[in-house]
Amino acid sequence: MKKKNKLISFLAPVVSFLLIFSLWEIACTVNEVPTWFLPKPTEIFRSMVVDFPEFWPHILVTFEVVLMGFLIAIPVGLLLASLVTSFPLVNAALSPYITFLVTTPLISLIPLLMLMMGFGLNMRITTVVIQSFAVINMNACTGFNNVPTIRRELMQSMGADPIKTYLKMTLPSAASDIFTGVRLAAIFATTTCISVEYNAGNTGLGSQIIKYSQYLKTTQSFACIFYVTIIGLIMYGLISFAQKKIISWKE
Amino acid sequence: MGNQVFSVKSIAKSFGSEKDGNYMEVIHDVSMDIAEKEFIVILGNSGCGKSTFLKILGGIEPATAGSMVLNGRDIGTAIPPEELRRFGFVFQSNNLLPWRTAEGNLKLMLQIMKLKGEQWNKRIDEMLDIVGLLDYKSVYPHELSGGMKQRVGIARALVHDPDILILDQPLGALDAITRKMLSYEILNIWKKTQKTIIMVTNNVDEAILLASRIFVFSNKPAVITHEIKVDIPVEERNHQIGQNTRYNQLREEINEIVRAAM
């Protein structure tokens, strides 16, 4: 019975995937939709393979920026959340700026950052970090603030110092909230990276999507979008894997 | 009566300040002398400040006034960190860390207290054995029943070999049958380990079964209204205690006191 359920839950998305793309294919063929308007999925998949050598350097650039920005954002967000929740003064001084960063659409900062840092990787990674650390920070703060009082009392009754209390109790207590932030940050990182590439320079998948659209090469444009999706899926997979490895308990 | 191990002199605790209008006096004036290997039970209605009193004894909160004397040394209003090793605290809700196994939860105590070495690792097994959970060593709390979790909580409070065991309504979160069984188990643990125990409860039967002396707290702000010596020999405290005449006498007497306080 269980085996059957597993098989079904594996097959269901495969079947729905095939169904959706077949419908798309059929709709394009029957209605003779022009390729520049909406290419057939088979054409897009062919382009993903045939034009791969052309895409590859851009895939690398985008993936590097997303991953680097994301990996820097995690410790920055966590450190800030730890400071903010441990010291009320730091909280009072910094929390308005963190709110600014979350609520300001980062796209509005891109021209300024371009002016200051140019089109290179540094500027892109900086933008990704600024946009994604705040959401980690916010979720980690929630986690730290929701640590049950009796767990603090337990550590006090043992005479644990603040660092041991943090490492052995606070951090694991907040782990699932932190992972919520990390998940969101991965989405923020990908979105921000593509937005920056739309605006700055001629490398990265974002710049290619713009370029191909301008030449009405919609098929290649779609191929790039699918590669962005794959990058997003890889990030999602990595985080799920890490979460399973780290959080093996139930509350 | 044996040596005085722990004395509490005129302890008081209040929260807030009169200036802000949120002043609340929880404990007015509580004094008690506790002898070695004694089992002290504190009885009181809910919200009477008995848990706050235990938090002061367990080093979780400082008192506002008064002092405590530990082995002849005056330690003031709060238990200093280096003396916390002498105490083991059992919480009402087991308070186990869900990401640690039964063994891991006991180990945490040893890690924090910096107790290393083979003899301490062996002690983890001994304590889990005393509470009858040696087979559940590597099991996570979410796989244990409520009573089992609380027994791990008791083992954790014993693993660093404290002098004084503090139990804050340890059976409060359990169903009636488990509660009864575990109260006999606490009695056995007391007999086996020979620790000094201070326990808070709101159950009169439990109090008489376990206590050498019972202190009854008034409603908030707490003072001690009665001190009752339970003169039932340890040998007679077992499942047949309900037929003991002295037990029933005491039971009636204390129920009367508790009713009057409500």
Short mmCIF file of C-alpha atoms in Angstrom, two decimals:
data_model
loop_
_atom_site.label_atom_id
_atom_site.label_comp_id
_atom_site.label_asym_id
_atom_site.label_seq_id
_atom_site.Cartn_x
_atom_site.Cartn_y
_atom_site.Cartn_z
CA MET A 1 0.00 0.00 0.00
CA LYS A 2 2.76 2.36 1.02
CA LYS A 3 4.83 1.39 -2.02
CA LYS A 4 1.87 2.12 -4.25
CA ASN A 5 1.44 5.59 -2.71
CA LYS A 6 5.10 6.33 -3.29
CA LEU A 7 4.85 5.28 -6.90
CA ILE A 8 1.78 7.47 -7.41
CA SER A 9 3.38 10.51 -5.78
CA PHE A 10 6.38 10.01 -8.08
CA LEU A 11 4.35 9.48 -11.23
CA ALA A 12 1.78 12.24 -10.68
CA PRO A 13 4.11 15.20 -11.36
CA VAL A 14 5.70 13.39 -14.34
CA VAL A 15 2.33 12.78 -15.91
CA SER A 16 1.10 16.34 -15.26
CA PHE A 17 4.39 17.68 -16.71
CA LEU A 18 3.93 15.66 -19.90
CA LEU A 19 0.28 16.64 -20.09
CA ILE A 20 0.91 20.38 -19.78
CA PHE A 21 3.73 20.41 -22.31
CA SER A 22 1.76 18.24 -24.76
CA LEU A 23 -1.18 20.64 -24.52
CA TRP A 24 1.18 23.55 -25.12
CA GLU A 25 2.71 21.74 -28.10
CA ILE A 26 -0.66 20.84 -29.58
CA ALA A 27 -2.09 24.31 -29.05
CA CYS A 28 0.88 25.90 -30.85
CA THR A 29 0.71 23.43 -33.75
CA VAL A 30 -3.05 23.53 -34.27
CA ASN A 31 -3.33 27.33 -34.07
CA GLU A 32 -0.12 27.88 -36.05
CA VAL A 33 1.21 30.25 -33.44
CA PRO A 34 4.32 32.01 -34.82
CA THR A 35 7.56 31.00 -33.15
CA TRP A 36 8.55 34.58 -32.25
CA PHE A 37 5.28 34.85 -30.27
CA LEU A 38 5.26 31.51 -28.45
CA PRO A 39 7.64 28.72 -29.45
CA LYS A 40 6.72 25.05 -29.09
CA PRO A 41 8.20 23.27 -26.05
CA THR A 42 10.08 20.84 -28.32
CA GLU A 43 11.80 23.78 -30.01
CA ILE A 44 12.72 25.26 -26.64
CA PHE A 45 14.14 21.94 -25.43
CA ARG A 46 16.07 21.57 -28.69
CA SER A 47 17.52 25.07 -28.24
CA MET A 48 18.47 24.22 -24.64
CA VAL A 49 20.62 21.41 -26.02
CA VAL A 50 21.80 22.83 -29.38
CA ASP A 51 22.63 26.33 -28.12
CA PHE A 52 24.03 25.05 -24.84
CA PRO A 53 27.66 26.09 -25.62
CA GLU A 54 26.38 29.63 -26.14
CA PHE A 55 24.38 29.62 -22.87
CA TRP A 56 26.92 27.86 -20.67
CA PRO A 57 29.15 30.88 -19.71
CA HIS A 58 26.04 32.88 -18.83
CA ILE A 59 24.59 30.03 -16.77
CA LEU A 60 27.87 29.92 -14.86
CA VAL A 61 27.83 33.68 -14.21
CA THR A 62 24.24 33.66 -12.96
CA PHE A 63 24.73 30.59 -10.82
CA GLU A 64 27.91 32.01 -9.31
CA VAL A 65 26.24 35.30 -8.40
CA VAL A 66 23.15 33.60 -6.93
CA LEU A 67 25.16 31.07 -4.94
CA MET A 68 27.82 33.50 -3.70
CA GLY A 69 25.29 36.15 -2.74
CA PHE A 70 23.14 33.54 -1.02
CA LEU A 71 26.06 32.00 0.86
CA ILE A 72 27.23 35.40 2.10
CA ALA A 73 23.69 36.45 3.04
CA ILE A 74 23.18 33.49 5.42
CA PRO A 75 25.96 34.31 7.94
CA VAL A 76 25.29 38.06 7.62
CA GLY A 77 21.58 37.59 8.34
CA LEU A 78 22.18 35.12 11.16
CA LEU A 79 24.84 37.22 12.84
CA LEU A 80 22.70 40.32 12.70
CA ALA A 81 19.66 38.45 14.06
CA SER A 82 21.74 37.06 16.91
CA LEU A 83 23.03 40.52 17.83
CA VAL A 84 19.64 42.19 17.50
CA THR A 85 17.86 39.62 19.67
CA SER A 86 20.64 39.51 22.29
CA PHE A 87 21.19 43.24 22.75
CA PRO A 88 18.15 45.53 22.94
CA LEU A 89 20.30 48.57 22.14
CA VAL A 90 21.50 47.06 18.83
CA ASN A 91 17.89 46.18 18.08
CA ALA A 92 16.70 49.75 18.65
CA ALA A 93 19.53 51.16 16.53
CA LEU A 94 19.32 48.78 13.56
CA SER A 95 15.77 47.51 13.17
CA PRO A 96 14.49 50.55 11.19
CA TYR A 97 17.21 50.06 8.57
CA ILE A 98 16.49 46.38 8.20
CA THR A 99 12.84 47.23 7.62
CA PHE A 100 13.94 49.79 5.00
CA LEU A 101 15.99 47.16 3.21
CA VAL A 102 13.13 44.69 3.16
CA THR A 103 10.50 47.18 2.03
CA THR A 104 12.58 49.11 -0.54
CA PRO A 105 12.42 47.46 -3.96
CA LEU A 106 16.09 46.80 -4.55
CA ILE A 107 15.63 47.39 -8.22
CA SER A 108 15.61 51.09 -7.38
CA LEU A 109 19.13 50.84 -5.95
CA ILE A 110 20.64 49.07 -8.95
CA PRO A 111 21.50 52.24 -10.95
CA LEU A 112 23.28 53.71 -7.95
CA LEU A 113 25.20 50.53 -7.23
CA MET A 114 26.18 50.39 -10.92
CA LEU A 115 27.49 53.92 -10.65
CA MET A 116 29.54 53.07 -7.60
CA MET A 117 30.73 49.55 -8.40
CA GLY A 118 30.44 49.07 -12.15
CA PHE A 119 28.83 46.09 -13.92
CA GLY A 120 31.05 43.37 -12.49
CA LEU A 121 30.42 40.41 -10.23
CA ASN A 122 31.10 42.41 -7.05
CA MET A 123 28.22 44.75 -7.71
CA ARG A 124 25.87 41.87 -8.55
CA ILE A 125 26.80 39.83 -5.51
CA THR A 126 26.45 42.91 -3.29
CA THR A 127 22.95 43.51 -4.58
CA VAL A 128 21.95 39.89 -4.04
CA VAL A 129 23.34 39.96 -0.48
CA ILE A 130 21.53 43.20 0.40
CA GLN A 131 18.26 41.85 -0.92
CA SER A 132 18.39 38.37 0.59
CA PHE A 133 20.07 38.75 4.01
CA ALA A 134 17.20 40.81 5.42
CA VAL A 135 14.65 38.05 5.01
CA ILE A 136 16.97 35.58 6.75
CA ASN A 137 17.48 38.12 9.49
CA MET A 138 13.75 38.64 10.00
CA ASN A 139 12.92 34.94 10.20
CA ALA A 140 15.88 34.17 12.44
CA CYS A 141 14.77 36.99 14.78
CA THR A 142 11.33 35.37 14.98
CA GLY A 143 12.97 32.06 15.81
CA PHE A 144 15.26 33.53 18.46
CA ASN A 145 12.44 35.49 20.08
CA ASN A 146 10.17 32.45 20.21
CA VAL A 147 12.59 30.26 22.15
CA PRO A 148 10.47 28.85 25.01
CA THR A 149 11.17 30.49 28.37
CA ILE A 150 11.46 27.13 30.11
CA ARG A 151 14.40 26.23 27.87
CA ARG A 152 16.16 29.40 28.95
CA GLU A 153 15.37 28.44 32.55
CA LEU A 154 16.82 24.99 31.94
CA MET A 155 20.10 26.50 30.75
CA GLN A 156 20.11 28.88 33.73
CA SER A 157 19.52 26.04 36.18
CA MET A 158 22.60 24.34 34.69
CA GLY A 159 24.65 27.52 34.96
CA ALA A 160 25.36 27.65 31.20
CA ASP A 161 27.25 30.70 29.94
CA PRO A 162 25.71 32.84 27.15
CA ILE A 163 27.78 31.28 24.36
CA LYS A 164 26.94 27.69 25.35
CA THR A 165 23.31 28.69 25.79
CA TYR A 166 23.32 30.16 22.29
CA LEU A 167 25.02 27.22 20.60
CA LYS A 168 23.37 24.35 22.43
CA MET A 169 19.87 25.74 22.98
CA THR A 170 18.95 28.96 21.15
CA LEU A 171 20.31 28.09 17.72
CA PRO A 172 18.73 24.61 17.48
CA SER A 173 15.45 25.95 18.92
CA ALA A 174 15.31 28.52 16.11
CA ALA A 175 16.51 26.16 13.39
CA SER A 176 13.23 25.64 11.59
CA ASP A 177 12.46 29.38 11.48
CA ILE A 178 15.98 30.01 10.19
CA PHE A 179 15.38 27.51 7.38
CA THR A 180 12.18 29.31 6.42
CA GLY A 181 14.28 32.46 6.00
CA VAL A 182 16.94 30.59 4.05
CA ARG A 183 14.33 29.20 1.65
CA LEU A 184 12.90 32.67 1.03
CA ALA A 185 16.41 34.07 0.64
CA ALA A 186 17.14 31.60 -2.15
CA ILE A 187 14.10 32.89 -4.05
CA PHE A 188 15.09 36.50 -3.36
CA ALA A 189 18.64 35.78 -4.53
CA THR A 190 17.57 34.35 -7.88
CA THR A 191 15.03 37.12 -8.51
CA THR A 192 17.51 39.85 -7.62
CA CYS A 193 20.28 38.34 -9.70
CA ILE A 194 18.11 38.21 -12.84
CA SER A 195 16.85 41.78 -12.20
CA VAL A 196 20.42 43.03 -11.97
CA GLU A 197 21.39 41.23 -15.15
CA TYR A 198 18.44 42.79 -16.99
CA ASN A 199 19.91 46.18 -16.17
CA ALA A 200 23.64 45.79 -15.96
CA GLY A 201 26.19 44.35 -18.37
CA ASN A 202 25.95 41.70 -21.06
CA THR A 203 26.74 38.54 -19.11
CA GLY A 204 24.40 36.30 -17.16
CA LEU A 205 21.13 34.65 -18.18
CA GLY A 206 19.12 37.82 -17.46
CA SER A 207 21.09 39.82 -20.04
CA GLN A 208 20.61 36.99 -22.57
CA ILE A 209 16.84 36.89 -22.03
CA ILE A 210 16.73 40.62 -22.83
CA LYS A 211 19.06 40.23 -25.83
CA TYR A 212 17.13 37.34 -27.44
CA SER A 213 13.79 39.06 -26.84
CA GLN A 214 15.02 42.16 -28.62
CA TYR A 215 15.98 40.07 -31.68
CA LEU A 216 12.62 38.21 -31.49
CA LYS A 217 14.57 34.99 -30.78
CA THR A 218 11.86 33.90 -28.39
CA THR A 219 12.91 30.25 -28.43
CA GLN A 220 16.38 31.07 -27.06
CA SER A 221 14.81 33.49 -24.62
CA PHE A 222 12.60 30.70 -23.28
CA ALA A 223 15.55 28.33 -23.14
CA CYS A 224 17.36 30.84 -20.87
CA ILE A 225 14.27 31.19 -18.68
CA PHE A 226 14.16 27.39 -18.30
CA TYR A 227 17.80 27.43 -17.24
CA VAL A 228 16.94 30.06 -14.60
CA THR A 229 14.24 27.67 -13.38
CA ILE A 230 16.80 24.89 -13.17
CA ILE A 231 19.10 27.11 -11.09
CA GLY A 232 16.15 27.84 -8.78
CA LEU A 233 15.39 24.12 -8.50
CA ILE A 234 19.02 23.31 -7.68
CA MET A 235 18.98 25.90 -4.88
CA TYR A 236 15.71 24.49 -3.57
CA GLY A 237 17.11 20.96 -3.65
CA LEU A 238 20.30 21.98 -1.84
CA ILE A 239 18.34 23.68 0.93
CA SER A 240 15.91 20.76 1.35
CA PHE A 241 18.86 18.40 1.56
CA ALA A 242 20.59 20.55 4.20
CA GLN A 243 17.36 20.90 6.19
CA LYS A 244 16.83 17.13 6.24
CA LYS A 245 20.43 16.58 7.35
CA ILE A 246 20.31 19.23 10.09
CA ILE A 247 16.77 19.02 11.46
CA SER A 248 16.20 15.35 12.16
CA TRP A 249 13.93 15.84 15.17
CA LYS A 250 10.28 16.70 15.79
CA GLU A 251 9.25 19.39 18.26
CA MET B 1 17.72 15.02 62.47
CA GLY B 2 20.84 15.08 60.27
CA ASN B 3 23.05 17.93 59.19
CA GLN B 4 21.57 21.15 57.95
CA VAL B 5 22.47 21.26 54.26
CA PHE B 6 20.39 24.15 53.14
CA SER B 7 18.61 26.98 54.93
CA VAL B 8 16.36 29.67 53.58
CA LYS B 9 16.02 32.79 55.71
CA SER B 10 13.18 35.25 55.18
CA ILE B 11 13.14 34.95 51.41
CA ALA B 12 10.90 37.45 49.62
CA LYS B 13 10.20 37.97 45.94
CA SER B 14 8.35 40.72 44.14
CA PHE B 15 8.03 41.80 40.52
CA GLY B 16 7.61 45.23 38.97
CA SER B 17 7.88 48.48 40.89
CA GLU B 18 5.45 50.56 42.89
CA LYS B 19 6.34 53.58 40.76
CA ASP B 20 5.09 51.91 37.55
CA GLY B 21 1.99 50.61 39.28
CA ASN B 22 2.69 46.98 38.40
CA TYR B 23 4.17 45.97 41.74
CA MET B 24 3.33 42.44 42.77
CA GLU B 25 4.55 40.65 45.83
CA VAL B 26 4.70 36.91 45.19
CA ILE B 27 6.56 35.65 48.23
CA HIS B 28 6.28 37.62 51.45
CA ASP B 29 8.52 35.85 53.90
CA VAL B 30 9.54 32.20 53.75
CA SER B 31 12.11 30.51 55.96
CA MET B 32 12.97 26.83 56.25
CA ASP B 33 15.86 24.67 57.37
CA ILE B 34 16.45 21.55 55.33
CA ALA B 35 18.39 18.59 56.69
CA GLU B 36 20.38 16.08 54.71
CA LYS B 37 18.34 13.32 53.01
CA GLU B 38 15.09 15.01 53.92
CA PHE B 39 12.15 14.98 51.53
CA ILE B 40 10.48 18.38 51.73
CA VAL B 41 7.12 18.87 50.03
CA ILE B 42 5.60 22.28 49.49
CA LEU B 43 1.83 22.29 49.14
CA GLY B 44 -0.17 25.25 47.92
CA ASN B 45 -2.93 26.39 45.63
CA SER B 46 -2.05 27.25 42.06
CA GLY B 47 -0.61 30.71 41.65
CA CYS B 48 0.54 30.89 45.27
CA GLY B 49 4.18 31.49 44.41
CA LYS B 50 5.50 28.01 45.11
CA SER B 51 7.04 27.62 41.66
CA THR B 52 8.69 31.02 41.99
CA PHE B 53 10.11 29.84 45.30
CA LEU B 54 11.64 26.80 43.59
CA LYS B 55 13.08 28.96 40.82
CA ILE B 56 14.93 30.92 43.49
CA LEU B 57 16.25 27.69 45.03
CA GLY B 58 17.22 26.37 41.59
CA GLY B 59 19.26 29.44 40.68
CA ILE B 60 16.87 30.48 37.91
CA GLU B 61 15.79 33.69 39.61
CA PRO B 62 17.26 35.73 42.46
CA ALA B 63 15.20 36.59 45.53
CA THR B 64 14.38 40.22 46.24
CA ALA B 65 15.27 39.96 49.91
CA GLY B 66 16.46 37.42 52.46
CA SER B 67 19.34 35.01 52.27
CA MET B 68 20.21 31.39 51.75
CA VAL B 69 22.79 29.31 53.60
CA LEU B 70 24.32 26.36 51.76
CA ASN B 71 26.48 23.97 53.83
CA GLY B 72 27.08 26.69 56.40
CA ARG B 73 28.02 29.33 53.83
CA ASP B 74 25.84 32.42 53.37
CA ILE B 75 25.22 32.84 49.63
CA GLY B 76 22.82 35.79 49.75
CA THR B 77 19.76 36.15 47.53
CA ALA B 78 20.90 34.05 44.58
CA ILE B 79 22.63 30.71 44.06
CA PRO B 80 26.08 31.52 42.65
CA PRO B 81 26.93 29.72 39.38
CA GLU B 82 29.65 27.57 40.94
CA GLU B 83 27.13 26.18 43.45
CA LEU B 84 24.56 25.18 40.81
CA ARG B 85 26.30 21.81 40.55
CA ARG B 86 24.82 20.95 43.94
CA PHE B 87 21.29 21.26 42.55
CA GLY B 88 19.31 19.25 40.04
CA PHE B 89 16.09 20.79 38.69
CA VAL B 90 13.12 18.82 37.34
CA PHE B 91 10.61 20.91 35.40
CA GLN B 92 6.86 20.49 35.34
CA SER B 93 6.75 19.82 31.62
CA ASN B 94 9.71 17.51 31.07
CA ASN B 95 11.61 20.27 29.19
CA LEU B 96 13.77 17.85 27.23
CA LEU B 97 15.53 19.21 24.16
CA PRO B 98 13.82 17.55 21.19
CA TRP B 99 16.99 17.40 19.08
CA ARG B 100 18.82 15.29 21.63
CA THR B 101 18.25 11.62 22.47
CA ALA B 102 17.56 10.56 26.06
CA GLU B 103 21.30 10.00 26.45
CA GLY B 104 22.05 13.30 24.71
CA ASN B 105 19.80 15.21 27.10
CA LEU B 106 21.69 13.77 30.07
CA LYS B 107 24.98 14.47 28.34
CA LEU B 108 24.08 18.14 27.92
CA MET B 109 24.06 18.52 31.70
CA LEU B 110 27.54 17.01 31.92
CA GLN B 111 28.83 19.14 29.03
CA ILE B 112 27.56 22.38 30.56
CA MET B 113 28.91 21.43 33.98
CA LYS B 114 32.24 20.43 32.36
CA LEU B 115 32.15 16.94 33.83
CA LYS B 116 34.23 14.73 31.56
CA GLY B 117 35.55 11.20 31.76
CA GLU B 118 34.54 7.59 31.77
CA GLN B 119 32.92 7.64 35.22
CA TRP B 120 30.46 10.32 34.11
CA ASN B 121 29.56 8.51 30.91
CA LYS B 122 28.90 5.44 33.01
CA ARG B 123 26.73 7.55 35.27
CA ILE B 124 24.45 8.39 32.33
CA ASP B 125 23.69 4.67 31.99
CA GLU B 126 23.27 4.27 35.76
CA MET B 127 20.76 7.12 35.97
CA LEU B 128 18.77 5.91 32.95
CA ASP B 129 18.74 2.51 34.62
CA ILE B 130 17.43 3.97 37.89
CA VAL B 131 14.44 5.45 36.05
CA GLY B 132 14.06 2.21 34.06
CA LEU B 133 14.86 3.63 30.63
CA LEU B 134 18.27 2.17 29.82
CA ASP B 135 16.80 0.51 26.72
CA TYR B 136 15.61 3.89 25.47
CA LYS B 137 19.04 5.50 25.58
CA SER B 138 19.20 6.51 21.94
CA VAL B 139 15.52 7.38 21.51
CA TYR B 140 14.36 10.93 20.78
CA PRO B 141 11.82 12.59 23.11
CA HIS B 142 9.03 12.63 20.52
CA GLU B 143 9.10 8.83 20.52
CA LEU B 144 8.64 8.62 24.31
CA SER B 145 5.39 8.79 26.31
CA GLY B 146 4.73 11.65 28.73
CA GLY B 147 5.68 9.59 31.77
CA MET B 148 8.88 8.35 30.11
CA LYS B 149 9.89 11.88 29.16
CA GLN B 150 9.48 13.02 32.73
CA ARG B 151 11.57 10.09 33.92
CA VAL B 152 14.35 11.18 31.54
CA GLY B 153 13.91 14.66 33.04
CA ILE B 154 14.47 13.21 36.51
CA ALA B 155 17.51 11.22 35.33
CA ARG B 156 18.93 14.41 33.82
CA ALA B 157 18.55 16.24 37.14
CA LEU B 158 20.48 13.44 38.86
CA VAL B 159 23.25 12.78 36.35
CA HIS B 160 25.72 15.37 37.70
CA ASP B 161 25.32 13.91 41.21
CA PRO B 162 23.76 16.94 42.93
CA ASP B 163 23.19 17.15 46.69
CA ILE B 164 19.72 18.57 46.36
CA LEU B 165 17.03 17.56 43.87
CA ILE B 166 14.37 20.17 43.14
CA LEU B 167 11.10 18.98 41.62
CA ASP B 168 8.65 21.58 40.33
CA GLN B 169 5.28 19.77 40.13
CA PRO B 170 6.97 16.92 38.29
CA LEU B 171 3.76 14.93 37.91
CA GLY B 172 1.48 17.82 37.04
CA ALA B 173 1.36 17.20 33.30
CA LEU B 174 0.63 13.47 33.51
CA ASP B 175 -2.54 11.39 33.45
CA ALA B 176 -3.82 9.98 36.76
CA ILE B 177 -2.47 6.43 36.36
CA THR B 178 0.99 7.46 35.20
CA ARG B 179 1.01 10.05 37.96
CA LYS B 180 0.41 7.44 40.64
CA MET B 181 3.05 5.09 39.26
CA LEU B 182 5.64 7.80 38.93
CA SER B 183 5.04 9.04 42.49
CA TYR B 184 6.04 5.58 43.78
CA GLU B 185 9.01 5.71 41.48
CA ILE B 186 10.13 9.04 42.94
CA LEU B 187 9.86 7.44 46.38
CA ASN B 188 12.14 4.63 45.21
CA ILE B 189 14.60 7.05 43.64
CA TRP B 190 14.75 8.92 46.94
CA LYS B 191 15.41 5.67 48.83
CA LYS B 192 18.05 4.54 46.33
CA THR B 193 19.93 7.80 45.82
CA GLN B 194 19.63 9.21 49.36
CA LYS B 195 19.34 12.76 47.99
CA THR B 196 17.81 15.73 49.72
CA ILE B 197 14.65 16.50 47.78
CA ILE B 198 12.47 19.61 47.64
CA MET B 199 9.27 19.12 45.71
CA VAL B 200 6.27 21.29 44.94
CA THR B 201 2.86 19.74 44.39
CA ASN B 202 -0.82 20.48 44.77
CA ASN B 203 -1.76 16.87 45.47
CA VAL B 204 -2.19 15.97 49.16
CA ASP B 205 -1.90 12.18 48.70
CA GLU B 206 1.39 12.54 46.88
CA ALA B 207 2.66 14.89 49.55
CA ILE B 208 2.00 12.46 52.39
CA LEU B 209 3.35 9.47 50.49
CA LEU B 210 6.67 11.19 49.81
CA ALA B 211 7.38 13.86 52.38
CA SER B 212 9.36 13.87 55.57
CA ARG B 213 7.96 17.31 56.21
CA ILE B 214 5.22 19.23 54.43
CA PHE B 215 5.11 23.01 54.25
CA VAL B 216 1.79 24.57 53.33
CA PHE B 217 2.00 27.92 51.54
CA SER B 218 -0.66 30.59 51.84
CA ASN B 219 -2.08 32.28 48.78
CA LYS B 220 -0.05 35.07 47.22
CA PRO B 221 2.02 36.73 48.72
CA ALA B 222 3.25 33.43 50.11
CA VAL B 223 4.08 32.68 53.72
CA ILE B 224 4.28 29.28 55.38
CA THR B 225 1.00 28.65 57.19
CA HIS B 226 1.65 25.12 58.43
CA GLU B 227 4.55 22.80 58.89
CA ILE B 228 3.59 19.14 59.20
CA LYS B 229 5.96 16.33 60.07
CA VAL B 230 4.97 13.14 58.29
CA ASP B 231 5.85 10.49 60.90
CA ILE B 232 5.17 7.44 58.77
CA PRO B 233 8.23 5.15 58.63
CA VAL B 234 9.77 4.77 55.20
CA GLU B 235 9.17 0.98 55.28
CA GLU B 236 5.42 1.52 55.55
CA ARG B 237 5.27 3.75 52.51
CA ASN B 238 4.17 1.48 49.70
CA HIS B 239 1.09 0.63 47.68
CA GLN B 240 -0.76 -0.33 50.91
CA ILE B 241 -0.27 3.11 52.44
CA GLY B 242 -3.98 3.80 51.96
CA GLN B 243 -4.74 1.38 54.85
CA ASN B 244 -2.31 3.10 57.23
CA THR B 245 -4.23 4.86 60.02
CA ARG B 246 -1.67 7.63 60.44
CA TYR B 247 -1.80 8.27 56.69
CA ASN B 248 -5.55 8.74 56.80
CA GLN B 249 -5.34 10.96 59.87
CA LEU B 250 -2.80 13.20 58.19
CA ARG B 251 -4.76 13.16 54.99
CA GLU B 252 -7.87 14.44 56.70
CA GLU B 253 -5.93 17.04 58.64
CA ILE B 254 -4.14 18.42 55.58
CA ASN B 255 -7.21 18.38 53.37
CA GLU B 256 -8.91 20.45 56.06
CA ILE B 257 -6.04 22.97 56.00
CA VAL B 258 -6.00 23.18 52.20
CA ARG B 259 -9.78 23.62 52.02
CA ALA B 260 -9.63 26.43 54.54
CA ALA B 261 -6.96 28.23 52.51
CA MET B 262 -8.99 28.26 49.31
#
